[in-house]
PDB file of C-alpha atoms in Angstrom:
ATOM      1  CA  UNK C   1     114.733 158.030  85.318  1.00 28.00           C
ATOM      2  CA  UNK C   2     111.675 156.960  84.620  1.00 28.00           C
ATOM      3  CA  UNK C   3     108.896 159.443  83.412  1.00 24.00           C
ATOM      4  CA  UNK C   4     111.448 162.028  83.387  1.00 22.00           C
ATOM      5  CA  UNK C   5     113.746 162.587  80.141  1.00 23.00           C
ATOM      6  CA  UNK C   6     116.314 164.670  79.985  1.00 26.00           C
ATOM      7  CA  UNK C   7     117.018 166.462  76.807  1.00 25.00           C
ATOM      8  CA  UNK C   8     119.384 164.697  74.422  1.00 27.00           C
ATOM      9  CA  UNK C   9     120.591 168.374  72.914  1.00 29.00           C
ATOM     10  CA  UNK C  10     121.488 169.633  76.548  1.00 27.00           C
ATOM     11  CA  UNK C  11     124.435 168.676  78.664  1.00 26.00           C
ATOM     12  CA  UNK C  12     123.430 166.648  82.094  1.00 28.00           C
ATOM     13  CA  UNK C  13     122.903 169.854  84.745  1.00 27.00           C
ATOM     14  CA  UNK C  14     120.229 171.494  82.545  1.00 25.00           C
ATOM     15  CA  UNK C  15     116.864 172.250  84.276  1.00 24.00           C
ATOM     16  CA  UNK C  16     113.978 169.546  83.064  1.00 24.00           C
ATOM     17  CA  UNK C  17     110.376 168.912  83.454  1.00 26.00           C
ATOM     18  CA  UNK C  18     107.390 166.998  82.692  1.00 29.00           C
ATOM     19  CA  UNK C  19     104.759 167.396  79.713  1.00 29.00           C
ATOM     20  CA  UNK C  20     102.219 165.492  79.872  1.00 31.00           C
ATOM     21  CA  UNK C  21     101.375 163.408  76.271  1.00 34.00           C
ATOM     22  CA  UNK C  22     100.303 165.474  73.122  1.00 37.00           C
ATOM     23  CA  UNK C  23     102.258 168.613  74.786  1.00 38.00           C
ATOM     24  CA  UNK C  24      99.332 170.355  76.967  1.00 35.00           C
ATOM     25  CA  UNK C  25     101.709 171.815  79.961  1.00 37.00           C
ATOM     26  CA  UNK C  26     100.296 171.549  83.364  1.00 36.00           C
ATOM     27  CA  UNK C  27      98.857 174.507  85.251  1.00 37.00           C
ATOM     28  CA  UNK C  28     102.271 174.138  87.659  1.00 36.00           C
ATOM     29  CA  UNK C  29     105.442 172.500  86.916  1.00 39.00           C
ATOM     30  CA  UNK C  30     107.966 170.207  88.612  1.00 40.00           C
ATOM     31  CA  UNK C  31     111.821 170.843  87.572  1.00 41.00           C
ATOM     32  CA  UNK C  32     115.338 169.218  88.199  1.00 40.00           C
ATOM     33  CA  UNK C  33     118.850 169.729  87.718  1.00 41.00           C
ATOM     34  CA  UNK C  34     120.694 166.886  87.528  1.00 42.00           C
ATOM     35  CA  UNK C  35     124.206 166.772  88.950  1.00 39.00           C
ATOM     36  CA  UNK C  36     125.073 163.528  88.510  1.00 42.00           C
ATOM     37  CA  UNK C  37     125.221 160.106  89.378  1.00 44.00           C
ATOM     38  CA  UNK C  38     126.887 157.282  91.337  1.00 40.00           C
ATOM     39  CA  UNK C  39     127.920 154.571  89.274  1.00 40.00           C
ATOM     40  CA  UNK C  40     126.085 150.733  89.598  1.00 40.00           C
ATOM     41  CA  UNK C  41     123.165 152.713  91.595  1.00 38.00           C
ATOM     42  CA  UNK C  42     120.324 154.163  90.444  1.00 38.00           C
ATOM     43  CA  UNK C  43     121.357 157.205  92.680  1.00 41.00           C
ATOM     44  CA  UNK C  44     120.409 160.637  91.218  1.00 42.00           C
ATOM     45  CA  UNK C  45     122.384 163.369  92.559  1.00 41.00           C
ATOM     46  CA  UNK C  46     120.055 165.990  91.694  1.00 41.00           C
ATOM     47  CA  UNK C  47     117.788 169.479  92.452  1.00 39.00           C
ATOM     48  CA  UNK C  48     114.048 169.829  92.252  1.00 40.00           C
ATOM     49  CA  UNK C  49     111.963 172.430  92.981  1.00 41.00           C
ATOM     50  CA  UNK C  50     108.274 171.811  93.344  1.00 42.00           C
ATOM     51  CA  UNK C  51     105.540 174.451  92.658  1.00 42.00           C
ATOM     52  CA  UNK C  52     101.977 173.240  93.985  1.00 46.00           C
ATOM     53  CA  UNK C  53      99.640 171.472  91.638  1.00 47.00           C
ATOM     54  CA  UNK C  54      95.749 170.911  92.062  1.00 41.00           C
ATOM     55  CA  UNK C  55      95.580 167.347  92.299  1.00 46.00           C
ATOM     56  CA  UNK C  56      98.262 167.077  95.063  1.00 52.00           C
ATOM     57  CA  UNK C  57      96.858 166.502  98.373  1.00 63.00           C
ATOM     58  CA  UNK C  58     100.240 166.907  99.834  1.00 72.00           C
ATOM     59  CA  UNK C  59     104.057 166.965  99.848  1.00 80.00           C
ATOM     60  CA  UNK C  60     106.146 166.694 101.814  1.00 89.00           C
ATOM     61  CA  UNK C  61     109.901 167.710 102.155  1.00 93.00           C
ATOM     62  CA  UNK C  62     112.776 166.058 104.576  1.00 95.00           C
ATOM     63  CA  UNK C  63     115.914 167.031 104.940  1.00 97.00           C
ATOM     64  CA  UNK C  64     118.482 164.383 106.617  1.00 98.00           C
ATOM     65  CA  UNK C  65     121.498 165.979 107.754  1.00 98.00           C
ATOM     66  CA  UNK C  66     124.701 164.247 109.241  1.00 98.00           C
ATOM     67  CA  UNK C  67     126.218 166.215 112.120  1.00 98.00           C
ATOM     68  CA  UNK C  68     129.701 168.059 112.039  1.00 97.00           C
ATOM     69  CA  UNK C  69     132.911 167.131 113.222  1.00 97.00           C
ATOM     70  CA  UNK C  70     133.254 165.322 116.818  1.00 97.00           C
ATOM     71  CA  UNK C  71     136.197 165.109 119.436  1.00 96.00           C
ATOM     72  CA  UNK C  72     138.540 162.619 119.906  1.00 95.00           C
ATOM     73  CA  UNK C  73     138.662 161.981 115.561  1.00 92.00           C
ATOM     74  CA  UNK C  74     137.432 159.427 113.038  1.00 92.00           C
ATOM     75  CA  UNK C  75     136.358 156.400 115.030  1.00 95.00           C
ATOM     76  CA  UNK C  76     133.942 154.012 114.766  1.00 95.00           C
ATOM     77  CA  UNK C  77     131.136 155.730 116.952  1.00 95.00           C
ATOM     78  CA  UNK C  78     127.828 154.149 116.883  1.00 94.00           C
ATOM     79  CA  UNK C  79     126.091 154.252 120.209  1.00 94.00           C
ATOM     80  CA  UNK C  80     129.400 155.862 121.440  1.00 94.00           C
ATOM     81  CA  UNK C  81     128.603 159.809 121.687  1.00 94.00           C
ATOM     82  CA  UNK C  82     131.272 162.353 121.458  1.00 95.00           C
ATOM     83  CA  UNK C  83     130.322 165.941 121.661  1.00 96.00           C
ATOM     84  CA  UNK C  84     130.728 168.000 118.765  1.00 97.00           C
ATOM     85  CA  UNK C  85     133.761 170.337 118.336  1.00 98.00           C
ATOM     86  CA  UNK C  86     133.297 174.287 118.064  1.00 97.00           C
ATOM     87  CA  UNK C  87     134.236 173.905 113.890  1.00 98.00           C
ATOM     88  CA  UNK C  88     131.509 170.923 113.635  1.00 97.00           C
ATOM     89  CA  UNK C  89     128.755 172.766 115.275  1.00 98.00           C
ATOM     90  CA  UNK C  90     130.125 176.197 113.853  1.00 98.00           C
ATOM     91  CA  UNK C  91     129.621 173.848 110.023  1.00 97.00           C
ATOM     92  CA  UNK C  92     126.200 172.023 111.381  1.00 97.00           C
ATOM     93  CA  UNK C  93     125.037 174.912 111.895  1.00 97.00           C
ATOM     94  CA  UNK C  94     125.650 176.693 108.590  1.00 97.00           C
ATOM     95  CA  UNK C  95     124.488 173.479 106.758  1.00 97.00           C
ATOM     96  CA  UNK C  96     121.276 173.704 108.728  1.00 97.00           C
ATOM     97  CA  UNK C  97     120.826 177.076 107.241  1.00 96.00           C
ATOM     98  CA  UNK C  98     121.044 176.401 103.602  1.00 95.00           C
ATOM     99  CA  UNK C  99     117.824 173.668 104.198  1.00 94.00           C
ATOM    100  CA  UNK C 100     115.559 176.743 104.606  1.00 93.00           C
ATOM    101  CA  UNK C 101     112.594 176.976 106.242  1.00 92.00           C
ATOM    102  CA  UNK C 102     111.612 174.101 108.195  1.00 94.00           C
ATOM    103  CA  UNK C 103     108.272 173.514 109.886  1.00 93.00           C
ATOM    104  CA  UNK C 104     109.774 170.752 112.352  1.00 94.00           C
ATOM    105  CA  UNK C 105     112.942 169.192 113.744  1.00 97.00           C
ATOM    106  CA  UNK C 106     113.496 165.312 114.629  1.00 97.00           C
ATOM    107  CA  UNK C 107     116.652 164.146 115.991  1.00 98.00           C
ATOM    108  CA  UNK C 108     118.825 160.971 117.093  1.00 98.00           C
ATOM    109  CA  UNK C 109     118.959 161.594 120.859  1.00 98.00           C
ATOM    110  CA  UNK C 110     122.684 161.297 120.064  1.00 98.00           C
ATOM    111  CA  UNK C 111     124.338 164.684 121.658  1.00 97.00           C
ATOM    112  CA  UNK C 112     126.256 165.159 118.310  1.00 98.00           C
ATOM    113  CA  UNK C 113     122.937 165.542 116.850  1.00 98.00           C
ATOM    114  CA  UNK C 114     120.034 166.408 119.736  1.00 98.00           C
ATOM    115  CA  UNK C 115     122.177 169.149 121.553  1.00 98.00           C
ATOM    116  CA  UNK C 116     122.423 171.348 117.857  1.00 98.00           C
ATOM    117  CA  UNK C 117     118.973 170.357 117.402  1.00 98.00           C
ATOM    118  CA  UNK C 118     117.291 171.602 120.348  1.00 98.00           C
ATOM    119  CA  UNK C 119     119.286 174.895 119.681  1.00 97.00           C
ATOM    120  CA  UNK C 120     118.271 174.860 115.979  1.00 97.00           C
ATOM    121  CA  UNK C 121     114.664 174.177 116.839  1.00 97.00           C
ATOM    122  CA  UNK C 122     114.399 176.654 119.537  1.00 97.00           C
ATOM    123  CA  UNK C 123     116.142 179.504 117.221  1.00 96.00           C
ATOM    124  CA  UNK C 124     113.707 179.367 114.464  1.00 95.00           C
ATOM    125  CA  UNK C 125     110.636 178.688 116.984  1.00 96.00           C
ATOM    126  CA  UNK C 126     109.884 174.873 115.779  1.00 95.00           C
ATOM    127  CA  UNK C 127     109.551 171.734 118.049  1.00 94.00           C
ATOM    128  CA  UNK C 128     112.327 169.320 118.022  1.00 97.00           C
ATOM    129  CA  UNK C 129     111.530 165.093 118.630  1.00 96.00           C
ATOM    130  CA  UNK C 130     114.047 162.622 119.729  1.00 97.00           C
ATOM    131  CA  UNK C 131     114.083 159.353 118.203  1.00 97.00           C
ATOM    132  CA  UNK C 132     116.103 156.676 118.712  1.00 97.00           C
ATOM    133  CA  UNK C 133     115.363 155.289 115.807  1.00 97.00           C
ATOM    134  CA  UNK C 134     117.431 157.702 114.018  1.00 98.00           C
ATOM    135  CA  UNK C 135     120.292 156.863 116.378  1.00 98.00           C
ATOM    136  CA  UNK C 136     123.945 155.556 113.971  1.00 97.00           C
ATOM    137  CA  UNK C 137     124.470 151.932 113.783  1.00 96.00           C
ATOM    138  CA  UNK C 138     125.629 150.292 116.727  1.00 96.00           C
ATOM    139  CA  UNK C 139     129.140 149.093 116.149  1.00 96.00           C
ATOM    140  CA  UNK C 140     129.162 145.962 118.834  1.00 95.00           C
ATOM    141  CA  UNK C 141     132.758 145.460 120.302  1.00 95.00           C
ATOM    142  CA  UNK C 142     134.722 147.922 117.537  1.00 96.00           C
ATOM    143  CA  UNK C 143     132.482 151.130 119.560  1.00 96.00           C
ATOM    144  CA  UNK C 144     134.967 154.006 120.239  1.00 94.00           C
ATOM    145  CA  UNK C 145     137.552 152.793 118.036  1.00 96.00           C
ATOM    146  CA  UNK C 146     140.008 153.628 115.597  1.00 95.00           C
ATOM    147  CA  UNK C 147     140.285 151.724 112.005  1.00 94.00           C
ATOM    148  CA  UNK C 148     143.875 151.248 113.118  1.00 95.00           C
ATOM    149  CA  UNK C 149     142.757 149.637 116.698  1.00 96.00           C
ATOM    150  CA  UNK C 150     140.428 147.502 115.140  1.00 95.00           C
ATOM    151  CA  UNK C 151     143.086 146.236 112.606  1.00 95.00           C
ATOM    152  CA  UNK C 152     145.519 145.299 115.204  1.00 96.00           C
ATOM    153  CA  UNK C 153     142.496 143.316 117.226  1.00 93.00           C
ATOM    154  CA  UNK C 154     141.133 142.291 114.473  1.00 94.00           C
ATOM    155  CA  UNK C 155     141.991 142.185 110.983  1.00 95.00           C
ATOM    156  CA  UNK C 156     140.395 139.568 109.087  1.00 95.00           C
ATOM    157  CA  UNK C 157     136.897 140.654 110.627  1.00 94.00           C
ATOM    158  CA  UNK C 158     137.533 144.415 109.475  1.00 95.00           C
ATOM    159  CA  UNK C 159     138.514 143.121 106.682  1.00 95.00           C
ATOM    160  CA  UNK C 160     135.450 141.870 105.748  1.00 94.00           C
ATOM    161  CA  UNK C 161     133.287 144.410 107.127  1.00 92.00           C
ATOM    162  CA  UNK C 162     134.671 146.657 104.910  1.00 90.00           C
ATOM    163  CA  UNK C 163     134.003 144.237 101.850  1.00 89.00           C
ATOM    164  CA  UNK C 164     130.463 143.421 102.756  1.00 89.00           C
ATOM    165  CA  UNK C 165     128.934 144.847 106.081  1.00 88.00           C
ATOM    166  CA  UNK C 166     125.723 143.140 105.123  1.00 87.00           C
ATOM    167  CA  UNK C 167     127.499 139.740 105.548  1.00 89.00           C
ATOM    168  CA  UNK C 168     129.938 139.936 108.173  1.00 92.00           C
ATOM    169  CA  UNK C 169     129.054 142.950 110.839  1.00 92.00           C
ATOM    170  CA  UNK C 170     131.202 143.543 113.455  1.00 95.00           C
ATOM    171  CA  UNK C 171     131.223 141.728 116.545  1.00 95.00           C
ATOM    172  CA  UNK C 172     128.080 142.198 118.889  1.00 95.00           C
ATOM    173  CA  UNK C 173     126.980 144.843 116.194  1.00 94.00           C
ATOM    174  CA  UNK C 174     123.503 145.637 115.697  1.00 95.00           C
ATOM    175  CA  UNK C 175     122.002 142.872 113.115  1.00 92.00           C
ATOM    176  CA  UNK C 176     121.539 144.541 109.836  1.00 91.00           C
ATOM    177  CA  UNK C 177     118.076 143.942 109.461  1.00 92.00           C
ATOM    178  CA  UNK C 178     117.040 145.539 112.609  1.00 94.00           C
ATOM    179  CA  UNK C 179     118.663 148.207 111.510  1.00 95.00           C
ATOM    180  CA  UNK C 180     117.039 148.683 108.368  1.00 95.00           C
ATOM    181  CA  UNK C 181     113.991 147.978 110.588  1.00 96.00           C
ATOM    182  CA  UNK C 182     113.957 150.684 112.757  1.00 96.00           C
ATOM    183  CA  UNK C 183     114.782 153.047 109.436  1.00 96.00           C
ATOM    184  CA  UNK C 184     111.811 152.290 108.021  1.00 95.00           C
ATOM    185  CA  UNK C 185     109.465 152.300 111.451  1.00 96.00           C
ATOM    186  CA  UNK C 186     110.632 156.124 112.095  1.00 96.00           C
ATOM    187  CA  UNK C 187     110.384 157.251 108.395  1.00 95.00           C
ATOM    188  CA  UNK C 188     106.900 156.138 108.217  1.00 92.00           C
ATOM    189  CA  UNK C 189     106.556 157.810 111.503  1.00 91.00           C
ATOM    190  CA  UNK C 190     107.732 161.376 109.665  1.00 91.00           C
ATOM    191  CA  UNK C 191     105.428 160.262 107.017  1.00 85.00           C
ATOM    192  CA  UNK C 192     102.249 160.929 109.110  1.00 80.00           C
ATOM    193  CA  UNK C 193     103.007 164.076 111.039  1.00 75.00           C
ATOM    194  CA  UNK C 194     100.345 166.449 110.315  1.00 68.00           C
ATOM    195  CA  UNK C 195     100.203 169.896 108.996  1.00 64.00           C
ATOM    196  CA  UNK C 196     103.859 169.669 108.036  1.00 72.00           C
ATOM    197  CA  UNK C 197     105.686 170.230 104.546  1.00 88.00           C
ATOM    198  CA  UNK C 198     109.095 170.594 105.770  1.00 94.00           C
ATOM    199  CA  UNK C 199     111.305 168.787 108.365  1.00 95.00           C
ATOM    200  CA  UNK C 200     114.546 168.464 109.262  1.00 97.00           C
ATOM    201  CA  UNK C 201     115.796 165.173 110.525  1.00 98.00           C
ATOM    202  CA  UNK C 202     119.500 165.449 112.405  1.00 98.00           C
ATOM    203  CA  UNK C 203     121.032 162.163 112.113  1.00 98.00           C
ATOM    204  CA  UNK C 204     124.366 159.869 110.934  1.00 98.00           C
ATOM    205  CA  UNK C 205     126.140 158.896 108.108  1.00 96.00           C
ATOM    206  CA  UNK C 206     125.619 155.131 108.398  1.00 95.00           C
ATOM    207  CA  UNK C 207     121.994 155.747 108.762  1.00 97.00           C
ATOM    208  CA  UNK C 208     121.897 158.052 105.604  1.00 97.00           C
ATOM    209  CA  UNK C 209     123.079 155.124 104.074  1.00 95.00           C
ATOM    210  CA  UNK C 210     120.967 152.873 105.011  1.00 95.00           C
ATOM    211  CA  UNK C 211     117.652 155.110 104.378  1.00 95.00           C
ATOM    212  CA  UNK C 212     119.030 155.559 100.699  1.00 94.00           C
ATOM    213  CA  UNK C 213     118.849 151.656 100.512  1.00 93.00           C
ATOM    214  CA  UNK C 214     115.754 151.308 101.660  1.00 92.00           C
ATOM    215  CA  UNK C 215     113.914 153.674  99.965  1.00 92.00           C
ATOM    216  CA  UNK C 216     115.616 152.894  96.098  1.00 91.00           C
ATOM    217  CA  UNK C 217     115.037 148.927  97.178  1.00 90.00           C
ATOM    218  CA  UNK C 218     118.344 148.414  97.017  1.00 91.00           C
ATOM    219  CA  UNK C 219     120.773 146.736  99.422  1.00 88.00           C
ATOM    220  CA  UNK C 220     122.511 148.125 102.011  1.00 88.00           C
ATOM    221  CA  UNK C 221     126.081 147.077 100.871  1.00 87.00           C
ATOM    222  CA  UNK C 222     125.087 148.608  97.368  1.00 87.00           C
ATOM    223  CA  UNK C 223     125.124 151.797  99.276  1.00 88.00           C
ATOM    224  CA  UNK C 224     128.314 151.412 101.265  1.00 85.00           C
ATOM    225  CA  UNK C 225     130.467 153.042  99.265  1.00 84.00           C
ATOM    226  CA  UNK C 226     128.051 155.985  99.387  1.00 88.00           C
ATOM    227  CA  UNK C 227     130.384 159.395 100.401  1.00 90.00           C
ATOM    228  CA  UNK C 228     128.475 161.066 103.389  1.00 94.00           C
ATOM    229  CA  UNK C 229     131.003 163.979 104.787  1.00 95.00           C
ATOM    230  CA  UNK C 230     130.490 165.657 107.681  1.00 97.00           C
ATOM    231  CA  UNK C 231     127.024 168.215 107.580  1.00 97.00           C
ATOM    232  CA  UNK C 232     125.909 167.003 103.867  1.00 96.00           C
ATOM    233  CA  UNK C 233     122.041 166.898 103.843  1.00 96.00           C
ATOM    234  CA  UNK C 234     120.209 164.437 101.579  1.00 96.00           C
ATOM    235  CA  UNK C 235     116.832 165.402 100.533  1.00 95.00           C
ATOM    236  CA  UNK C 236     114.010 163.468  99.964  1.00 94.00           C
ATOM    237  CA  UNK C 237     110.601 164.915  98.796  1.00 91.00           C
ATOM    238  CA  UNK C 238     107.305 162.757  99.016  1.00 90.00           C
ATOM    239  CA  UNK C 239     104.287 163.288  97.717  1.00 85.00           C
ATOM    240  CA  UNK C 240     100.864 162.135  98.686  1.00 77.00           C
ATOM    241  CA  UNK C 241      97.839 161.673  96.416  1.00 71.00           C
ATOM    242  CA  UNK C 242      94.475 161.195  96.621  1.00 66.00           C
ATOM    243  CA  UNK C 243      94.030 157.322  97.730  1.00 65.00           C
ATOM    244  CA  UNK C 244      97.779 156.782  97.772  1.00 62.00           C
ATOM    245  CA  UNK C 245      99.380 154.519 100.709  1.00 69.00           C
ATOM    246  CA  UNK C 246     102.498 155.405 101.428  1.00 76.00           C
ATOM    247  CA  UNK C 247     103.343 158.596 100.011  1.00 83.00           C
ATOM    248  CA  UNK C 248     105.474 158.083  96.772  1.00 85.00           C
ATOM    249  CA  UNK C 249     109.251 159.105  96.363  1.00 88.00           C
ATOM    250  CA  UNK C 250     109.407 161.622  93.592  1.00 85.00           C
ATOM    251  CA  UNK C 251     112.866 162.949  94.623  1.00 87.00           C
ATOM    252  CA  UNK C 252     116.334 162.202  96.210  1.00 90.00           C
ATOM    253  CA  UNK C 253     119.403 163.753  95.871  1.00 90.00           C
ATOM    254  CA  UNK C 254     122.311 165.180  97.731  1.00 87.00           C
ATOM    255  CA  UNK C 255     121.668 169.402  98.177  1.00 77.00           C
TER     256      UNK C 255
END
């Protein structure tokens, strides 16, 4: 965990914080409560709350929710863009809730996402972008359909998508390192918006996925496995200091 150590005479889940050497305690503190981890990752499942410190330019706080529950069932929607059932936006909605106070929205232009999002945004009085960027994978010829209908077409290659996605994609899909691409272009693109602390970013699972890769270095297919139900929210905080370029993870963890 790097500078942080968790006390050996305290079970994991047990608030923590930083001292700097020979014990002085900073004028404000950082904590977390760790909740677990995923095994073979370096994947904290964690809390943190932040209380301002002098030599912090700036932090800053995202939030990146998956959207509820869609018609038509579990299916391999990418680029394909089912509404959202009354219980998924009834559960988007309470998810978006429990993130607090935002100061911003950004969105895949995705209706499962963008069409909660606009609401969202125009409920709490914040402005809501669309950008493709945060769009979900695009699944090639397998778009629309079922694990079962993509078995019977096409077993072997399912197969193998399922073992390594970074290897064998599906058919026509989107090439993997576009996609990681275009994850990194529009997270650097949250990473300058001015005057902001908090956002909310309405997105997909695969996506989720794939930001978790990129930003622990790791690779996609290490991630894979990653569970991403319906409406969780990973959060990510950042901080920027003085003659630091990019900002610097300090935090990421499923809330």
């Amino acid at each position: 965990m790097g500078a942080w150590e968790q006390s050996q005479d305290k079970p994991s889940g047990t608030l923590i914080s930083r001292t700097p050497a020979g014990g002085v305690k900073p004028k404000s503190s950082l904590k977390i409560k760790v909740l677990g981890a995923i095994p073979q990752t370096s994947f904290i499942l964690c809390y943190i709350s932040i209380h301002k410190e002098e030599d912090l330019n700036r932090y800053l706080l995202i939030d990146f929710l998956r959207h509820g529950e869609v018609s038509g069932g579990p299916r391999f929607n990418g680029k394909s863009d089912p509404p959202l059932t009354p219980a998924g936006w009834q559960a988007m909605e309470r998810a978006a809730a429990k993130t607090g106070r935002i100061d911003g929205i950004v969105t895949s232009p995705l209706s499962r996402c963008a069409t909660l999002a606009h609401e969202w945004g125009r409920q709490n009085l914040v402005s809501v972008l669309e950008d493709p960027g945060w769009s979900e994978y695009d699944f090639g010829r397998w778009e629309g359909r079922t694990s079962d209908e993509i078995m019977a077409m096409d077993p072997q290659g399912l197969a193998a998508f399922w073992q390594d996605p970074l290897l064998h994609p599906p058919p026509g899909g989107e090439p993997m390192d576009c996609f990681r691409q275009r994850i990194a272009n529009s997270l650097h693109a949250l990473w300058i918006q001015p005057s902001v602390a908090h956002l909310l970013v309405m997105t997909h699972a695969g996506v989720i996925r794939q930001l978790a890769a990129l930003v622990l270095e790791r690779s996609f297919t290490d991630m894979w496995t990653l569970d991403i139900p319906l409406c969780a929210c990973l959060r990510s905080v950042w901080i920027q200091t003085p003659g630091s370029s990019p900002p610097r993870l300090l935090y990421l963890g499923m809330t």
